[in-house]
């Protein structure tokens, strides 16, 4: 007769109760994951629909005018017909008008569309985050002798068909891919507006941008009004082409630097006619100089250096 020994229970073998609890936990976790996925999908879908709506219908006009009034309180005098979301670039303002001072009747800048670009990382620093602008189909009017009170004046520097990209940097404002028509001349340009030394190196606000622009306009060279009176007397048979590079110092125009090359044809000036002409000029420390001017009429040529 053999003795039977009993085996101790296996503690690693889960009982029915423990297996049921593990199964329940797994089901709950899976339900939470599914719910979170559905919530995320719903939020993304709502954001997508909102973006489409803002791109097509634009912001409510009441909200737009509220923001315009807020900008005016910050000395930024603008008006817009509507604001839409540009899905690729930022916020687009249609029918944009900018005035250099309150109470002006004639806008200094009038554009079909202005697109504002932002850096969202600056929002975490409680900064506006404005990083650049795109200007499309604009007209820029500057009265070289003072206040802009007339849309057409012999002292007005008027740029039509303006298209440009403006990037706001810590040290100033960079202009690139700029094109315009000025006095009948097709101009391609790039340049930089240096931020005043006293200004902070933080990202430029809309108010600072407007103030910097006003400082540039209030410190134009003294010879500019008479120059534009003379240039307005020129008549072109076909539009000349010009390349312009410039660096502006808003608070110290004596430091202004620029280089200009212009090529033209079929031009009349105070009774004199020319078949073709070339001009190289520049501004160094606020002083205008003409490096060379070549005038051609038939077989005759006159060169000035």
Coordinates of C-alpha atoms in Angstrom, one line a residue:
X1 CA 0.0 0.0 0.0
X2 CA 1.6 3.2 -1.2
X3 CA 1.2 6.5 0.5
X4 CA -0.1 9.5 -1.6
X5 CA 1.4 12.9 -0.9
X6 CA -0.6 16.1 -1.6
X7 CA 0.8 18.8 -3.9
X8 CA 0.8 22.4 -2.6
X9 CA -1.4 24.8 -4.6
X10 CA 0.3 26.7 -7.5
X11 CA 0.2 30.4 -6.5
X12 CA 1.2 31.5 -10.0
X13 CA -1.9 30.0 -11.5
X14 CA -4.5 32.8 -11.5
X15 CA -7.9 32.0 -10.3
X16 CA -11.1 32.7 -12.3
X17 CA -11.6 35.9 -10.4
X18 CA -8.2 37.4 -11.2
X19 CA -8.5 36.5 -14.9
X20 CA -11.9 38.2 -15.0
X21 CA -10.5 41.4 -13.5
X22 CA -7.6 41.5 -16.0
X23 CA -10.1 41.0 -18.8
X24 CA -12.2 43.8 -17.5
X25 CA -9.2 46.2 -17.2
X26 CA -8.2 45.4 -20.8
X27 CA -11.7 46.2 -22.0
X28 CA -11.9 49.5 -20.1
X29 CA -8.5 50.6 -21.4
X30 CA -9.5 49.7 -25.0
X31 CA -12.7 51.6 -24.6
X32 CA -10.8 54.7 -23.3
X33 CA -8.4 54.5 -26.3
X34 CA -11.3 54.2 -28.8
X35 CA -13.1 57.1 -27.1
X36 CA -9.9 59.3 -27.2
X37 CA -9.4 58.5 -30.9
X38 CA -13.0 59.4 -31.7
X39 CA -12.7 62.7 -29.7
X40 CA -9.4 63.6 -31.5
X41 CA -11.0 62.7 -34.9
X42 CA -14.0 64.8 -34.1
X43 CA -11.9 67.8 -32.9
X44 CA -9.8 67.6 -36.1
X45 CA -12.9 67.4 -38.3
X46 CA -14.4 70.4 -36.5
X47 CA -11.1 72.4 -37.0
X48 CA -11.0 71.4 -40.6
X49 CA -14.5 72.6 -41.2
X50 CA -13.8 75.8 -39.3
X51 CA -10.7 76.4 -41.4
X52 CA -12.7 75.9 -44.6
X53 CA -15.4 78.2 -43.4
X54 CA -12.9 81.0 -42.4
X55 CA -11.2 80.6 -45.8
X56 CA -14.4 80.8 -47.8
X57 CA -16.7 83.1 -45.7
X58 CA -14.1 84.9 -43.6
X59 CA -14.3 86.3 -40.1
X60 CA -17.6 87.9 -39.0
X61 CA -17.5 91.6 -39.9
X62 CA -18.2 92.7 -36.3
X63 CA -15.1 90.9 -35.1
X64 CA -13.1 92.4 -37.9
X65 CA -14.1 95.9 -37.0
X66 CA -13.4 95.3 -33.3
X67 CA -9.8 94.3 -34.2
X68 CA -9.5 97.3 -36.5
X69 CA -10.5 99.6 -33.7
X70 CA -8.0 97.9 -31.4
X71 CA -5.2 98.5 -33.9
X72 CA -6.2 102.2 -34.1
X73 CA -5.9 102.4 -30.4
X74 CA -2.3 101.3 -30.9
X75 CA -1.7 104.0 -33.5
X76 CA -2.0 101.6 -36.4
X77 CA -4.6 103.3 -38.7
X78 CA -6.0 100.6 -41.1
X79 CA -9.3 99.6 -42.6
X80 CA -10.3 96.4 -44.4
X81 CA -13.2 95.1 -46.4
X82 CA -12.9 91.5 -45.0
X83 CA -10.5 89.1 -43.4
X84 CA -10.1 85.4 -44.4
X85 CA -7.9 82.5 -43.4
X86 CA -5.2 81.7 -46.0
X87 CA -4.6 78.0 -45.5
X88 CA -1.0 78.1 -46.8
X89 CA 0.2 81.5 -45.6
X90 CA -1.7 83.0 -42.7
X91 CA -4.4 85.6 -42.3
X92 CA -5.4 87.5 -45.5
X93 CA -7.0 91.0 -45.4
X94 CA -8.9 91.9 -48.6
X95 CA -9.4 95.5 -49.6
X96 CA -6.7 96.7 -47.2
X97 CA -6.1 100.4 -46.6
X98 CA -3.3 101.9 -44.4
X99 CA -3.2 105.6 -43.3
X100 CA 0.0 107.2 -42.1
X101 CA -1.9 109.4 -39.6
X102 CA -5.4 109.7 -38.1
X103 CA -8.0 111.7 -40.0
X104 CA -6.4 111.1 -43.4
X105 CA -8.7 110.9 -46.4
X106 CA -6.1 109.4 -48.8
X107 CA -4.7 106.0 -47.8
X108 CA -0.9 105.7 -48.1
X109 CA -1.2 102.0 -48.9
X110 CA -4.2 100.5 -50.7
X111 CA -3.9 96.8 -51.6
X112 CA -6.1 94.1 -53.0
X113 CA -4.8 91.7 -50.4
X114 CA -2.3 91.7 -47.5
X115 CA -1.4 88.4 -46.0
X116 CA 0.0 88.3 -42.5
X117 CA 2.3 85.5 -41.4
X118 CA 2.8 84.5 -37.7
X119 CA 5.2 82.5 -35.6
X120 CA 3.0 80.5 -33.2
X121 CA 6.0 79.9 -30.9
X122 CA 6.0 83.6 -30.0
X123 CA 2.4 83.2 -28.7
X124 CA 3.7 81.2 -25.8
X125 CA 5.9 84.2 -24.9
X126 CA 2.8 86.4 -25.0
X127 CA 4.1 88.2 -28.1
X128 CA 2.1 88.9 -31.3
X129 CA 4.3 86.7 -33.3
X130 CA 4.0 88.7 -36.6
X131 CA 6.8 87.4 -38.8
X132 CA 6.0 88.8 -42.2
X133 CA 3.7 90.2 -44.8
X134 CA 2.8 89.5 -48.4
X135 CA 1.5 92.5 -50.4
X136 CA -0.5 91.8 -53.6
X137 CA -1.8 94.3 -56.1
X138 CA -1.1 97.4 -54.0
X139 CA -0.7 101.1 -54.6
X140 CA 1.7 103.1 -52.3
X141 CA 1.5 106.9 -52.2
X142 CA 4.1 109.1 -50.4
X143 CA 4.1 112.8 -50.6
X144 CA 7.8 113.7 -50.6
X145 CA 7.1 117.2 -49.4
X146 CA 5.0 116.4 -46.3
X147 CA 1.4 115.4 -45.7
X148 CA -0.4 113.1 -48.2
X149 CA -3.5 115.2 -49.0
X150 CA -4.0 114.6 -52.7
X151 CA -4.1 111.3 -54.6
X152 CA -2.2 112.9 -57.6
X153 CA 0.5 115.5 -57.0
X154 CA 3.8 116.3 -58.8
X155 CA 5.4 115.7 -55.4
X156 CA 3.8 112.3 -54.9
X157 CA 6.0 109.2 -55.1
X158 CA 3.3 106.8 -56.3
X159 CA 4.0 103.1 -56.7
X160 CA 1.4 101.1 -58.6
X161 CA 1.0 97.3 -59.1
X162 CA 3.1 96.7 -55.9
X163 CA 3.8 93.1 -55.0
X164 CA 6.3 92.3 -52.3
X165 CA 7.3 90.0 -49.4
X166 CA 8.3 91.6 -46.1
X167 CA 10.0 89.6 -43.4
X168 CA 10.2 91.1 -39.8
X169 CA 13.5 90.3 -38.2
X170 CA 15.0 91.2 -34.8
X171 CA 17.2 93.9 -36.4
X172 CA 14.6 95.4 -38.8
X173 CA 12.4 94.8 -41.8
X174 CA 13.6 93.0 -44.9
X175 CA 12.0 93.6 -48.3
X176 CA 12.3 90.9 -51.0
X177 CA 10.7 89.9 -54.3
X178 CA 9.4 93.5 -54.6
X179 CA 8.1 94.8 -57.9
X180 CA 6.2 97.9 -58.7
X181 CA 5.6 100.6 -61.3
X182 CA 6.8 104.1 -60.4
X183 CA 6.6 107.1 -62.7
X184 CA 6.0 104.6 -65.5
X185 CA 9.2 102.6 -64.7
X186 CA 9.0 98.9 -63.9
X187 CA 11.1 98.4 -60.8
X188 CA 12.5 95.2 -59.2
X189 CA 13.8 95.8 -55.7
X190 CA 15.1 94.4 -52.4
X191 CA 16.2 96.2 -49.3
X192 CA 16.4 96.4 -45.5
X193 CA 15.0 98.9 -43.0
X194 CA 17.3 99.0 -40.0
X195 CA 15.5 98.9 -36.6
X196 CA 16.4 102.0 -34.5
X197 CA 19.1 101.3 -31.9
X198 CA 16.9 102.2 -28.9
X199 CA 14.3 99.6 -29.9
X200 CA 14.1 96.3 -28.2
X201 CA 15.4 93.2 -30.0
X202 CA 12.1 91.4 -29.3
X203 CA 9.8 90.5 -32.2
X204 CA 8.4 93.7 -33.7
X205 CA 4.8 94.5 -32.9
X206 CA 2.3 96.0 -35.4
X207 CA 2.6 99.3 -33.5
X208 CA 6.4 99.3 -33.8
X209 CA 6.1 98.4 -37.5
X210 CA 3.8 101.4 -38.1
X211 CA 6.0 103.7 -36.0
X212 CA 9.1 102.7 -38.0
X213 CA 7.3 103.3 -41.3
X214 CA 6.2 106.8 -40.0
X215 CA 9.8 107.6 -39.0
X216 CA 11.0 106.7 -42.5
X217 CA 8.4 109.0 -44.1
X218 CA 9.1 111.9 -41.7
X219 CA 12.9 111.8 -42.4
X220 CA 13.0 111.7 -46.2
X221 CA 15.9 113.5 -47.9
X222 CA 15.4 117.3 -48.6
X223 CA 16.2 116.9 -52.3
X224 CA 13.5 114.3 -52.9
X225 CA 10.5 116.7 -53.6
X226 CA 12.4 118.6 -56.3
X227 CA 13.6 115.3 -57.8
X228 CA 10.1 114.0 -58.2
X229 CA 8.9 117.3 -59.7
X230 CA 11.5 116.8 -62.4
X231 CA 10.8 113.1 -62.9
X232 CA 7.1 113.7 -63.3
X233 CA 7.9 115.7 -66.4
X234 CA 9.4 112.7 -68.2
X235 CA 7.3 110.8 -70.7
X236 CA 8.2 107.2 -71.7
X237 CA 7.2 105.5 -75.0
X238 CA 7.7 102.2 -73.3
X239 CA 8.3 101.3 -69.7
X240 CA 11.9 101.4 -68.6
X241 CA 13.2 98.7 -66.3
X242 CA 15.1 99.4 -63.1
X243 CA 16.9 97.4 -60.4
X244 CA 17.0 98.9 -56.9
X245 CA 18.8 97.8 -53.7
X246 CA 18.6 100.0 -50.6
X247 CA 19.2 100.2 -46.9
X248 CA 17.2 102.7 -44.8
X249 CA 17.8 104.1 -41.4
X250 CA 14.5 105.5 -40.2
X251 CA 15.9 107.9 -37.5
X252 CA 19.1 108.9 -39.5
X253 CA 18.5 109.3 -43.2
X254 CA 22.1 110.5 -43.6
X255 CA 23.2 106.8 -43.4
X256 CA 20.9 105.8 -46.2
X257 CA 22.5 103.6 -48.9
X258 CA 21.1 102.6 -52.3
X259 CA 22.1 101.5 -55.8
X260 CA 20.0 102.0 -58.9
X261 CA 20.4 100.8 -62.5
X262 CA 17.8 101.9 -65.1
X263 CA 17.5 101.0 -68.8
X264 CA 15.0 102.9 -71.0
X265 CA 13.9 103.7 -74.5
X266 CA 11.7 106.1 -76.5
X267 CA 11.8 108.8 -73.9
X268 CA 11.0 112.5 -74.0
X269 CA 12.0 115.1 -71.4
X270 CA 11.3 118.8 -71.8
X271 CA 11.3 118.7 -75.6
X272 CA 14.4 116.4 -75.9
X273 CA 13.9 112.9 -77.3
X274 CA 16.1 109.8 -76.9
X275 CA 16.0 106.4 -78.5
X276 CA 17.6 104.6 -75.6
X277 CA 19.4 105.5 -72.3
X278 CA 21.1 103.9 -69.3
X279 CA 21.5 105.3 -65.8
X280 CA 23.6 104.1 -62.9
X281 CA 23.1 106.0 -59.7
X282 CA 23.5 105.5 -56.0
X283 CA 23.0 107.0 -52.5
X284 CA 25.9 106.8 -50.0
X285 CA 25.3 108.2 -46.5
X286 CA 22.3 110.2 -47.8
X287 CA 24.2 111.8 -50.7
X288 CA 22.8 111.2 -54.2
X289 CA 25.3 110.6 -57.0
X290 CA 25.1 109.6 -60.7
X291 CA 27.9 107.3 -61.7
X292 CA 27.0 107.3 -65.4
X293 CA 24.3 108.4 -67.8
X294 CA 24.3 107.4 -71.4
X295 CA 21.9 108.9 -73.9
X296 CA 21.5 107.7 -77.5
X297 CA 19.6 109.2 -80.4
X298 CA 20.1 107.6 -83.8
X299 CA 23.8 107.2 -84.4
X300 CA 24.7 109.9 -81.8
X301 CA 25.6 109.1 -78.2
X302 CA 26.2 111.2 -75.1
X303 CA 27.9 109.8 -72.0
X304 CA 28.2 111.5 -68.7
X305 CA 30.2 110.2 -65.7

